[in-house]
PDB file of C-alpha atoms in Angstrom:
ATOM      1  CA  MET R   1     -25.401  24.668  -6.534  1.00 64.00           C
ATOM      2  CA  ASN R   2     -27.435  21.897  -4.867  1.00 78.00           C
ATOM      3  CA  ALA R   3     -24.620  19.616  -4.917  1.00 81.00           C
ATOM      4  CA  SER R   4     -21.768  19.113  -2.704  1.00 72.00           C
ATOM      5  CA  VAL R   5     -18.675  16.733  -2.905  1.00 80.00           C
ATOM      6  CA  SER R   6     -17.516  14.692   0.044  1.00 82.00           C
ATOM      7  CA  GLY R   7     -13.935  14.040  -0.779  1.00 83.00           C
ATOM      8  CA  PRO R   8     -12.113  11.358  -2.096  1.00 87.00           C
ATOM      9  CA  ASP R   9     -13.608   7.961  -2.395  1.00 91.00           C
ATOM     10  CA  PHE R  10     -11.215   6.011  -4.781  1.00 93.00           C
ATOM     11  CA  ILE R  11      -7.866   6.156  -5.866  1.00 95.00           C
ATOM     12  CA  ALA R  12      -6.415   4.476  -9.376  1.00 96.00           C
ATOM     13  CA  LEU R  13      -3.580   4.664 -10.930  1.00 96.00           C
ATOM     14  CA  GLN R  14      -3.151   4.156 -14.932  1.00 96.00           C
ATOM     15  CA  VAL R  15      -0.164   1.638 -15.541  1.00 96.00           C
ATOM     16  CA  ARG R  16       1.656   0.205 -18.517  1.00 95.00           C
ATOM     17  CA  ASP R  17       1.603  -3.603 -17.254  1.00 97.00           C
ATOM     18  CA  VAL R  18      -1.630  -3.827 -14.662  1.00 97.00           C
ATOM     19  CA  GLU R  19      -0.302  -7.325 -13.381  1.00 97.00           C
ATOM     20  CA  ALA R  20       3.407  -6.274 -12.954  1.00 98.00           C
ATOM     21  CA  ALA R  21       2.043  -3.464 -11.070  1.00 98.00           C
ATOM     22  CA  ALA R  22      -0.385  -5.262  -8.658  1.00 98.00           C
ATOM     23  CA  GLN R  23       2.809  -7.140  -7.946  1.00 98.00           C
ATOM     24  CA  PHE R  24       4.537  -4.783  -6.604  1.00 98.00           C
ATOM     25  CA  TYR R  25       2.007  -3.011  -4.959  1.00 98.00           C
ATOM     26  CA  GLU R  26       1.400  -6.663  -3.250  1.00 97.00           C
ATOM     27  CA  SER R  27       4.577  -7.839  -2.593  1.00 97.00           C
ATOM     28  CA  ARG R  28       6.364  -4.450  -1.954  1.00 97.00           C
ATOM     29  CA  LEU R  29       3.838  -2.840   0.086  1.00 97.00           C
ATOM     30  CA  GLY R  30       1.650  -5.543   1.442  1.00 96.00           C
ATOM     31  CA  LEU R  31      -1.569  -4.834  -0.263  1.00 97.00           C
ATOM     32  CA  THR R  32      -4.424  -7.305  -0.578  1.00 97.00           C
ATOM     33  CA  ARG R  33      -6.311  -7.629  -3.620  1.00 97.00           C
ATOM     34  CA  ALA R  34     -10.015  -7.045  -3.758  1.00 97.00           C
ATOM     35  CA  PRO R  35     -11.930 -10.335  -4.280  1.00 96.00           C
ATOM     36  CA  ALA R  36     -13.853  -8.308  -7.244  1.00 94.00           C
ATOM     37  CA  ALA R  37     -12.597  -5.586  -9.843  1.00 94.00           C
ATOM     38  CA  PRO R  38     -13.308  -4.189 -12.734  1.00 94.00           C
ATOM     39  CA  PRO R  39     -12.046  -5.911 -16.266  1.00 95.00           C
ATOM     40  CA  GLY R  40      -8.664  -4.316 -16.896  1.00 96.00           C
ATOM     41  CA  ALA R  41      -8.006  -3.379 -12.976  1.00 97.00           C
ATOM     42  CA  VAL R  42      -6.739  -4.778  -9.820  1.00 98.00           C
ATOM     43  CA  VAL R  43      -8.615  -3.183  -6.685  1.00 97.00           C
ATOM     44  CA  PHE R  44      -7.055  -3.329  -3.080  1.00 98.00           C
ATOM     45  CA  THR R  45      -8.727  -3.567   0.140  1.00 97.00           C
ATOM     46  CA  THR R  46      -7.194  -0.276   1.226  1.00 96.00           C
ATOM     47  CA  SER R  47      -9.135   1.890   3.987  1.00 92.00           C
ATOM     48  CA  PRO R  48     -10.546   4.391   4.126  1.00 92.00           C
ATOM     49  CA  ILE R  49     -10.234   4.888   0.264  1.00 94.00           C
ATOM     50  CA  PRO R  50      -9.674   1.875  -2.003  1.00 94.00           C
ATOM     51  CA  PHE R  51      -6.683   2.129  -4.499  1.00 96.00           C
ATOM     52  CA  ALA R  52      -6.260   0.629  -7.448  1.00 97.00           C
ATOM     53  CA  VAL R  53      -4.184  -0.037 -10.629  1.00 97.00           C
ATOM     54  CA  ARG R  54      -6.020  -0.056 -13.779  1.00 97.00           C
ATOM     55  CA  GLU R  55      -4.825  -0.210 -17.902  1.00 96.00           C
ATOM     56  CA  PRO R  56      -4.860   3.416 -19.210  1.00 94.00           C
ATOM     57  CA  LEU R  57      -8.365   5.159 -20.521  1.00 91.00           C
ATOM     58  CA  PRO R  58      -8.139   5.900 -24.414  1.00 91.00           C
ATOM     59  CA  GLY R  59      -5.851   9.194 -24.851  1.00 91.00           C
ATOM     60  CA  VAL R  60      -3.704   7.944 -22.046  1.00 90.00           C
ATOM     61  CA  ASP R  61       0.470   7.951 -23.056  1.00 90.00           C
ATOM     62  CA  LEU R  62       2.400   7.244 -19.773  1.00 89.00           C
ATOM     63  CA  ASP R  63       5.329   8.130 -21.420  1.00 87.00           C
ATOM     64  CA  SER R  64       4.313  11.942 -22.892  1.00 86.00           C
ATOM     65  CA  GLY R  65       5.947  13.217 -19.814  1.00 80.00           C
ATOM     66  CA  ASP R  66       8.573  13.410 -17.116  1.00 81.00           C
ATOM     67  CA  ARG R  67       6.991  11.037 -14.744  1.00 83.00           C
ATOM     68  CA  PRO R  68       3.155  10.024 -14.567  1.00 87.00           C
ATOM     69  CA  GLY R  69       0.953  11.459 -12.484  1.00 86.00           C
ATOM     70  CA  ASN R  70       3.091  14.838 -12.509  1.00 83.00           C
ATOM     71  CA  GLY R  71       1.853  17.383  -9.840  1.00 81.00           C
ATOM     72  CA  VAL R  72      -0.139  14.970  -8.047  1.00 87.00           C
ATOM     73  CA  ALA R  73       0.666  14.406  -4.672  1.00 90.00           C
ATOM     74  CA  LEU R  74      -0.411  10.603  -3.437  1.00 93.00           C
ATOM     75  CA  TRP R  75       0.053   9.306   0.074  1.00 94.00           C
ATOM     76  CA  LEU R  76      -0.079   6.086   1.953  1.00 94.00           C
ATOM     77  CA  LYS R  77       0.028   5.563   5.425  1.00 93.00           C
ATOM     78  CA  CYS R  78       1.729   2.694   6.531  1.00 93.00           C
ATOM     79  CA  ASP R  79       2.648   1.022  10.513  1.00 93.00           C
ATOM     80  CA  ASP R  80       6.733   1.604   9.849  1.00 94.00           C
ATOM     81  CA  ALA R  81       7.729   3.791   7.385  1.00 95.00           C
ATOM     82  CA  GLN R  82      11.445   3.462   8.101  1.00 96.00           C
ATOM     83  CA  SER R  83      11.330  -0.652   7.743  1.00 95.00           C
ATOM     84  CA  LEU R  84       9.339  -0.195   4.263  1.00 95.00           C
ATOM     85  CA  HIS R  85      11.739   2.010   3.207  1.00 96.00           C
ATOM     86  CA  ASP R  86      14.587   0.009   4.082  1.00 97.00           C
ATOM     87  CA  SER R  87      12.862  -3.021   2.151  1.00 96.00           C
ATOM     88  CA  LEU R  88      12.364  -1.000  -0.698  1.00 97.00           C
ATOM     89  CA  ALA R  89      15.323   0.412  -0.990  1.00 97.00           C
ATOM     90  CA  GLU R  90      17.181  -2.964  -0.462  1.00 97.00           C
ATOM     91  CA  ALA R  91      14.940  -4.457  -3.310  1.00 97.00           C
ATOM     92  CA  GLY R  92      16.529  -1.847  -5.478  1.00 97.00           C
ATOM     93  CA  VAL R  93      13.125   0.500  -5.904  1.00 97.00           C
ATOM     94  CA  GLU R  94      14.223   4.195  -6.699  1.00 97.00           C
ATOM     95  CA  ILE R  95      13.705   6.421  -3.573  1.00 98.00           C
ATOM     96  CA  LEU R  96      13.034   9.727  -4.510  1.00 97.00           C
ATOM     97  CA  ARG R  97      13.015  11.267  -1.070  1.00 97.00           C
ATOM     98  CA  ALA R  98      15.046   9.732   2.201  1.00 97.00           C
ATOM     99  CA  PRO R  99      13.044   9.276   5.405  1.00 97.00           C
ATOM    100  CA  ALA R 100      12.760  12.629   6.987  1.00 97.00           C
ATOM    101  CA  PRO R 101      10.628  13.391  10.192  1.00 96.00           C
ATOM    102  CA  SER R 102       7.325  15.597   9.487  1.00 94.00           C
ATOM    103  CA  PRO R 103       3.975  16.505  10.992  1.00 94.00           C
ATOM    104  CA  PHE R 104       2.788  12.877   9.497  1.00 93.00           C
ATOM    105  CA  GLY R 105       5.329  10.462  11.388  1.00 94.00           C
ATOM    106  CA  LEU R 106       8.340   9.677   9.141  1.00 95.00           C
ATOM    107  CA  THR R 107       7.950  10.119   5.584  1.00 96.00           C
ATOM    108  CA  PHE R 108       9.686   9.095   2.374  1.00 96.00           C
ATOM    109  CA  ALA R 109       8.826   9.018  -1.479  1.00 96.00           C
ATOM    110  CA  PHE R 110       9.614   6.220  -3.859  1.00 96.00           C
ATOM    111  CA  ALA R 111       8.936   5.673  -7.717  1.00 96.00           C
ATOM    112  CA  ASP R 112       6.911   2.839  -8.415  1.00 96.00           C
ATOM    113  CA  PRO R 113       7.476   0.240 -11.608  1.00 95.00           C
ATOM    114  CA  ASP R 114       5.226   3.150 -13.945  1.00 95.00           C
ATOM    115  CA  GLY R 115       7.574   6.286 -12.071  1.00 94.00           C
ATOM    116  CA  TYR R 116       4.681   7.515 -10.162  1.00 95.00           C
ATOM    117  CA  ALA R 117       5.969   9.233  -6.853  1.00 94.00           C
ATOM    118  CA  VAL R 118       4.425   7.512  -3.803  1.00 95.00           C
ATOM    119  CA  THR R 119       5.024   8.820  -0.568  1.00 95.00           C
ATOM    120  CA  LEU R 120       4.682   6.943   2.615  1.00 94.00           C
ATOM    121  CA  HIS R 121       4.092   8.169   5.954  1.00 94.00           C
ATOM    122  CA  ASP R 122       3.698   6.372   9.561  1.00 93.00           C
ATOM    123  CA  ALA R 123       1.806   8.661  11.750  1.00 85.00           C
ATOM    124  CA  GLY R 124      -1.671  10.545  11.510  1.00 64.00           C
TER     125      GLY R 124
END
């Protein structure tokens, strides 16, 4: 084998309503939209890996399982997990796992508008 993979370099969630999902990630997590994105997607200026929400690809049924992305662990880093948890909980966002200490700082998990489980941590 001559090729090698260096690691993730783009992450996108397929969502039911791109604009609603983008608004959630902007208003609740403070992400900023990139100035350009492909049709049917919103890309954010996350670092070191770009993150996006996009229309589902042909054949994808987001309602076919218990939770979209079941089995995939999506972790995002923030500067204050407790504060973000409190803000999301106050806004009525479903908290899937309460804040708890971990090797990655304080972590908690929530469900985004499409039901994806997203874990936030504040160290590492």
